[in-house]
Amino acid sequence: MTSYKAAPIERIAVQGQAIAYKRVGKPGASPILFLNHLAANLDGCDPLIIDTLAQHFEVYCFDYPGIGRSEGKAPLSIEAMASATIGFVRALGLEHIHLLGLSLGGFVAQAILQEAPTLVESVILAGTGPAGDRGIARVPRITFYDMLRGALTASDVRLYLFFPQTSAARARGKDFIQRSKSSQDKPTTLPSFLRQLRAVVAWAKAPQQDFAGTQHRVWVVNGDKDRMVPTQGSYALAERLPNATLTIYKGAGHGAIFQEAELFTQQAIAFYKANDPLYSSNKD
């Protein structure tokens, strides 16, 4: 099986614009779509997580419009990102997908659940929060502050954004940064980053979504020390989604799934298999 880092960047036309993506995994298996975080391109995906999931599923990672090697402008709303993502999935010819949404990607996953529920099998929402969570409006301030800290200490900004400043968490953070080092994709431009930030703030100010009729199985996961998207939002999500379960990793922050990558992937595989028609049918 081709590893994530060795996989080529492919492109597909979606509404007249080329969208860049990678795919790895088990041929004929059900697809998982990874929805990335703020400003992240294909180089920002965690190979440990993607390659482990790919032993059981076919995993797709992609650049949102205006990010990395994808054409177009970065959408100014989460709903527009969701629509573009749905167009990407349909252009690939996929009829059903599992979603793994991290941070901003978790916002997009929630919007997809509202816009195209029949497209979705199950959802993992990691390090994310619900529409209308005013705490999310702090994301620009925290991001710029941590960017300054990273510049002053010559450190990768993700060490501050994703991980608590304990020795154990920083060690795990450095492991993540080391394994995710890559330069295949184009860096995110400042204009695209700022447009995504506007979408994040709009999400924080948006009305709460009504999930009363949502029957999908959802796993909400976060760290207990998430500065970026307050951990309390994960509790709120789990309460609002009728078939949600919640896991909070102690001592972890916004990048909890990176900090606890081995544990997270094993739990994620079990979750997806329990909610996947192909694996369910094999049990019969």
Coordinates of C-alpha atoms in Angstrom, one line a residue:
M1 CA 0.0 0.0 0.0
T2 CA 1.3 3.4 -0.9
S3 CA 2.0 5.6 2.1
Y4 CA 0.5 9.1 2.4
K5 CA 3.8 10.9 2.0
A6 CA 4.6 8.9 -1.2
A7 CA 1.1 9.3 -2.7
P8 CA 1.0 11.7 -5.6
I9 CA -1.1 14.9 -5.6
E10 CA -4.0 14.4 -8.0
R11 CA -6.5 16.9 -9.3
I12 CA -10.1 16.8 -10.3
A13 CA -12.3 19.5 -11.8
V14 CA -15.1 20.7 -9.6
Q15 CA -17.3 23.5 -11.1
G16 CA -14.6 24.4 -13.5
Q17 CA -11.8 24.6 -10.9
A18 CA -9.1 22.1 -10.2
I19 CA -9.2 20.7 -6.7
A20 CA -6.0 19.0 -5.4
Y21 CA -6.2 15.8 -3.3
K22 CA -4.5 12.6 -2.3
R23 CA -5.9 9.2 -1.8
V24 CA -4.5 6.2 -0.1
G25 CA -5.9 3.0 1.3
K26 CA -7.5 -0.4 0.8
P27 CA -9.0 -0.9 -2.6
G28 CA -12.7 -1.4 -2.6
A29 CA -13.0 -0.2 1.0
S30 CA -15.4 2.5 2.2
P31 CA -14.1 6.0 1.9
I32 CA -13.1 8.4 4.6
L33 CA -12.8 12.1 3.8
F34 CA -10.5 14.1 6.0
L35 CA -11.5 17.7 6.5
N36 CA -8.4 19.7 7.5
H37 CA -8.0 22.6 9.9
L38 CA -7.5 26.3 9.4
A39 CA -4.9 27.3 6.8
A40 CA -3.8 23.6 6.4
N41 CA -2.9 22.1 3.1
L42 CA -2.1 18.5 2.1
D43 CA 1.3 18.7 3.9
G44 CA -0.5 19.3 7.2
C45 CA -2.2 15.9 7.3
D46 CA -0.7 13.5 9.9
P47 CA 0.7 10.5 8.0
L48 CA 0.5 8.3 11.1
I49 CA -3.3 8.8 11.3
I50 CA -3.9 8.7 7.5
D51 CA -1.8 5.6 6.9
T52 CA -3.3 3.7 9.9
L53 CA -6.9 4.4 8.7
A54 CA -5.9 3.5 5.2
Q55 CA -5.1 -0.1 6.3
H56 CA -8.9 -0.5 6.6
F57 CA -10.5 2.2 4.5
E58 CA -9.8 4.4 1.4
V59 CA -8.8 7.8 2.8
Y60 CA -9.1 11.1 0.8
C61 CA -7.4 14.3 1.9
F62 CA -7.8 17.5 -0.2
D63 CA -7.2 21.2 -0.3
Y64 CA -10.2 23.5 0.1
P65 CA -10.7 25.9 -2.8
G66 CA -8.0 28.6 -2.7
I67 CA -5.7 26.5 -0.5
G68 CA -2.5 24.8 -1.6
R69 CA -2.7 23.5 -5.1
S70 CA -6.5 23.9 -5.4
E71 CA -7.8 26.7 -7.6
G72 CA -10.3 29.4 -6.8
K73 CA -10.7 31.7 -3.7
A74 CA -11.1 30.4 -0.2
P75 CA -14.8 30.6 0.7
L76 CA -15.9 33.2 3.2
S77 CA -18.4 30.9 4.9
I78 CA -18.4 27.4 6.3
E79 CA -21.5 26.7 4.3
A80 CA -19.7 27.6 1.1
M81 CA -16.8 25.3 2.1
A82 CA -19.3 22.5 2.7
S83 CA -20.9 23.0 -0.7
A84 CA -17.5 22.9 -2.4
T85 CA -16.7 19.8 -0.4
I86 CA -19.9 18.1 -1.5
G87 CA -19.1 19.0 -5.1
F88 CA -15.7 17.4 -4.7
V89 CA -17.1 14.2 -3.3
R90 CA -19.6 13.9 -6.1
A91 CA -17.0 14.7 -8.7
L92 CA -15.1 11.7 -7.4
G93 CA -18.2 9.5 -7.9
L94 CA -18.5 8.7 -4.3
E95 CA -22.0 7.9 -3.1
H96 CA -21.4 7.5 0.7
I97 CA -18.5 8.7 2.9
H98 CA -17.3 8.8 6.4
L99 CA -16.2 12.2 7.6
L100 CA -13.3 13.1 9.9
G101 CA -13.4 16.9 10.5
L102 CA -10.7 18.6 12.5
S103 CA -11.3 22.1 13.9
L104 CA -12.4 24.2 10.9
G105 CA -13.0 20.8 9.2
G106 CA -15.3 19.9 12.0
F107 CA -17.4 23.0 11.2
V108 CA -17.5 21.9 7.6
A109 CA -18.5 18.4 8.5
Q110 CA -21.5 19.8 10.6
A111 CA -22.6 21.9 7.6
I112 CA -22.4 18.8 5.3
L113 CA -24.6 16.9 7.7
Q114 CA -27.2 19.6 7.3
E115 CA -26.8 20.1 3.5
A116 CA -26.3 16.5 2.3
P117 CA -27.1 14.0 5.0
T118 CA -27.7 11.1 2.7
L119 CA -24.0 11.4 1.5
V120 CA -22.7 10.7 5.0
E121 CA -22.3 7.3 6.8
S122 CA -20.8 8.5 10.1
V123 CA -18.8 11.5 11.4
I124 CA -15.9 12.1 13.8
L125 CA -15.7 15.7 15.0
A126 CA -12.3 16.5 16.5
G127 CA -11.2 19.7 18.2
T128 CA -14.2 21.6 17.0
G129 CA -17.3 23.3 18.2
P130 CA -20.9 24.2 17.2
A131 CA -22.2 27.1 15.2
G132 CA -22.9 30.0 17.6
D133 CA -20.2 29.2 20.1
R134 CA -18.9 32.7 20.9
G135 CA -15.6 31.2 22.2
I136 CA -14.7 30.3 18.6
A137 CA -14.5 34.1 17.8
R138 CA -11.2 34.1 19.8
V139 CA -9.5 32.0 17.1
P140 CA -8.0 34.9 15.1
R141 CA -6.5 36.5 18.3
I142 CA -5.1 33.3 19.6
T143 CA -3.7 32.4 16.2
F144 CA -1.9 35.7 15.7
Y145 CA -0.5 35.6 19.2
D146 CA 0.8 32.1 18.7
M147 CA 2.2 32.9 15.3
L148 CA 4.2 35.7 17.1
R149 CA 5.4 33.3 19.8
G150 CA 6.5 30.8 17.1
A151 CA 8.4 33.5 15.3
L152 CA 10.1 34.7 18.4
T153 CA 11.2 31.2 19.4
A154 CA 11.9 29.9 15.9
S155 CA 9.3 27.2 16.6
D156 CA 6.6 25.7 14.5
V157 CA 3.4 27.6 15.4
R158 CA 1.5 24.3 15.8
L159 CA 3.5 23.6 19.0
Y160 CA 1.6 26.4 20.6
L161 CA -1.7 26.2 18.8
F162 CA -2.3 22.4 19.2
F163 CA -0.4 21.3 22.3
P164 CA -0.5 22.3 26.0
Q165 CA 2.8 23.7 27.2
T166 CA 3.8 20.7 29.3
S167 CA 6.9 18.6 28.7
A168 CA 4.9 15.5 27.8
A169 CA 2.6 17.3 25.4
R170 CA 5.4 19.3 23.7
A171 CA 7.3 16.0 23.2
R172 CA 4.3 14.5 21.4
G173 CA 3.9 17.7 19.5
K174 CA 7.4 17.6 18.2
D175 CA 6.9 14.0 17.1
F176 CA 3.8 15.1 15.1
I177 CA 5.7 18.0 13.5
Q178 CA 8.6 15.7 12.6
R179 CA 6.4 13.1 11.0
S180 CA 4.2 15.6 9.1
K181 CA 7.2 17.4 7.5
S182 CA 6.6 17.6 3.8
S183 CA 6.9 20.2 1.0
Q184 CA 4.8 18.7 -1.8
D185 CA 2.0 21.3 -1.6
K186 CA 2.0 25.0 -2.0
P187 CA 2.0 27.1 1.2
T188 CA -1.3 28.8 2.1
T189 CA -1.3 32.4 1.1
L190 CA -2.1 35.2 3.6
P191 CA -5.2 36.3 1.6
S192 CA -6.6 32.8 1.7
F193 CA -5.8 32.4 5.4
L194 CA -7.6 35.7 6.2
R195 CA -10.6 34.6 4.2
Q196 CA -10.8 31.4 6.2
L197 CA -10.5 33.4 9.4
R198 CA -13.5 35.4 8.4
A199 CA -15.5 32.2 7.9
V200 CA -14.5 31.0 11.3
V201 CA -15.7 34.2 13.0
A202 CA -19.0 34.1 11.0
W203 CA -19.4 30.5 12.3
A204 CA -19.0 31.7 15.9
K205 CA -21.7 34.3 15.4
A206 CA -24.1 32.1 13.4
P207 CA -27.4 30.7 14.8
Q208 CA -27.3 27.3 16.4
Q209 CA -27.9 24.4 14.0
D210 CA -30.9 22.1 14.6
F211 CA -29.7 18.5 14.7
A212 CA -32.9 17.1 16.2
G213 CA -33.5 15.0 13.1
T214 CA -29.9 13.8 12.6
Q215 CA -29.6 10.1 13.0
H216 CA -26.0 9.7 12.1
R217 CA -23.6 8.2 14.6
V218 CA -21.1 10.9 15.6
W219 CA -18.0 10.7 17.7
V220 CA -16.9 14.0 19.3
V221 CA -13.3 14.0 20.5
N222 CA -11.1 16.7 22.0
G223 CA -8.5 17.4 24.6
D224 CA -9.4 18.9 28.0
K225 CA -7.1 21.9 27.4
D226 CA -8.2 23.2 24.0
R227 CA -7.4 26.9 23.8
M228 CA -8.3 27.3 20.1
V229 CA -11.9 25.9 20.1
P230 CA -12.9 25.8 23.8
T231 CA -13.4 22.2 25.0
Q232 CA -16.8 23.1 26.4
G233 CA -18.0 23.3 22.8
S234 CA -17.3 19.6 22.4
Y235 CA -19.7 18.9 25.3
A236 CA -22.3 21.2 23.7
L237 CA -21.9 19.3 20.4
A238 CA -22.4 15.9 22.0
E239 CA -25.5 17.2 23.8
R240 CA -27.1 18.6 20.6
L241 CA -26.4 15.6 18.3
P242 CA -28.9 12.8 19.2
N243 CA -26.5 9.9 18.5
A244 CA -23.2 11.3 19.6
T245 CA -20.6 10.0 22.0
L246 CA -17.9 12.1 23.6
T247 CA -14.3 11.4 24.4
I248 CA -12.0 13.9 26.1
Y249 CA -8.3 13.1 26.3
K250 CA -6.7 14.4 29.5
G251 CA -3.7 16.5 29.2
A252 CA -4.3 17.2 25.5
G253 CA -5.2 20.3 23.6
H254 CA -6.6 21.4 20.3
G255 CA -4.4 18.8 18.5
A256 CA -5.5 15.9 20.7
I257 CA -5.8 13.5 17.8
F258 CA -2.2 14.3 16.9
Q259 CA -1.0 14.1 20.6
E260 CA -2.8 10.7 21.1
A261 CA -2.5 9.5 17.5
E262 CA -2.1 5.8 18.2
L263 CA -5.0 5.6 20.6
F264 CA -7.2 7.9 18.4
T265 CA -6.7 5.9 15.2
Q266 CA -7.5 2.6 16.9
Q267 CA -10.7 4.1 18.4
A268 CA -11.5 5.7 15.1
I269 CA -11.2 2.5 13.2
A270 CA -13.5 0.7 15.6
F271 CA -16.0 3.6 15.3
Y272 CA -16.0 3.6 11.5
K273 CA -16.3 -0.2 11.3
A274 CA -19.2 -0.3 13.6
N275 CA -21.0 2.2 11.4
D276 CA -19.9 0.9 8.0
P277 CA -22.3 -1.2 5.8
L278 CA -19.4 -3.2 4.3
Y279 CA -18.0 -4.3 7.7
S280 CA -21.5 -4.8 9.1
S281 CA -22.5 -7.1 6.2
N282 CA -19.4 -9.1 6.8
K283 CA -20.5 -9.9 10.3
D284 CA -23.8 -11.5 9.1

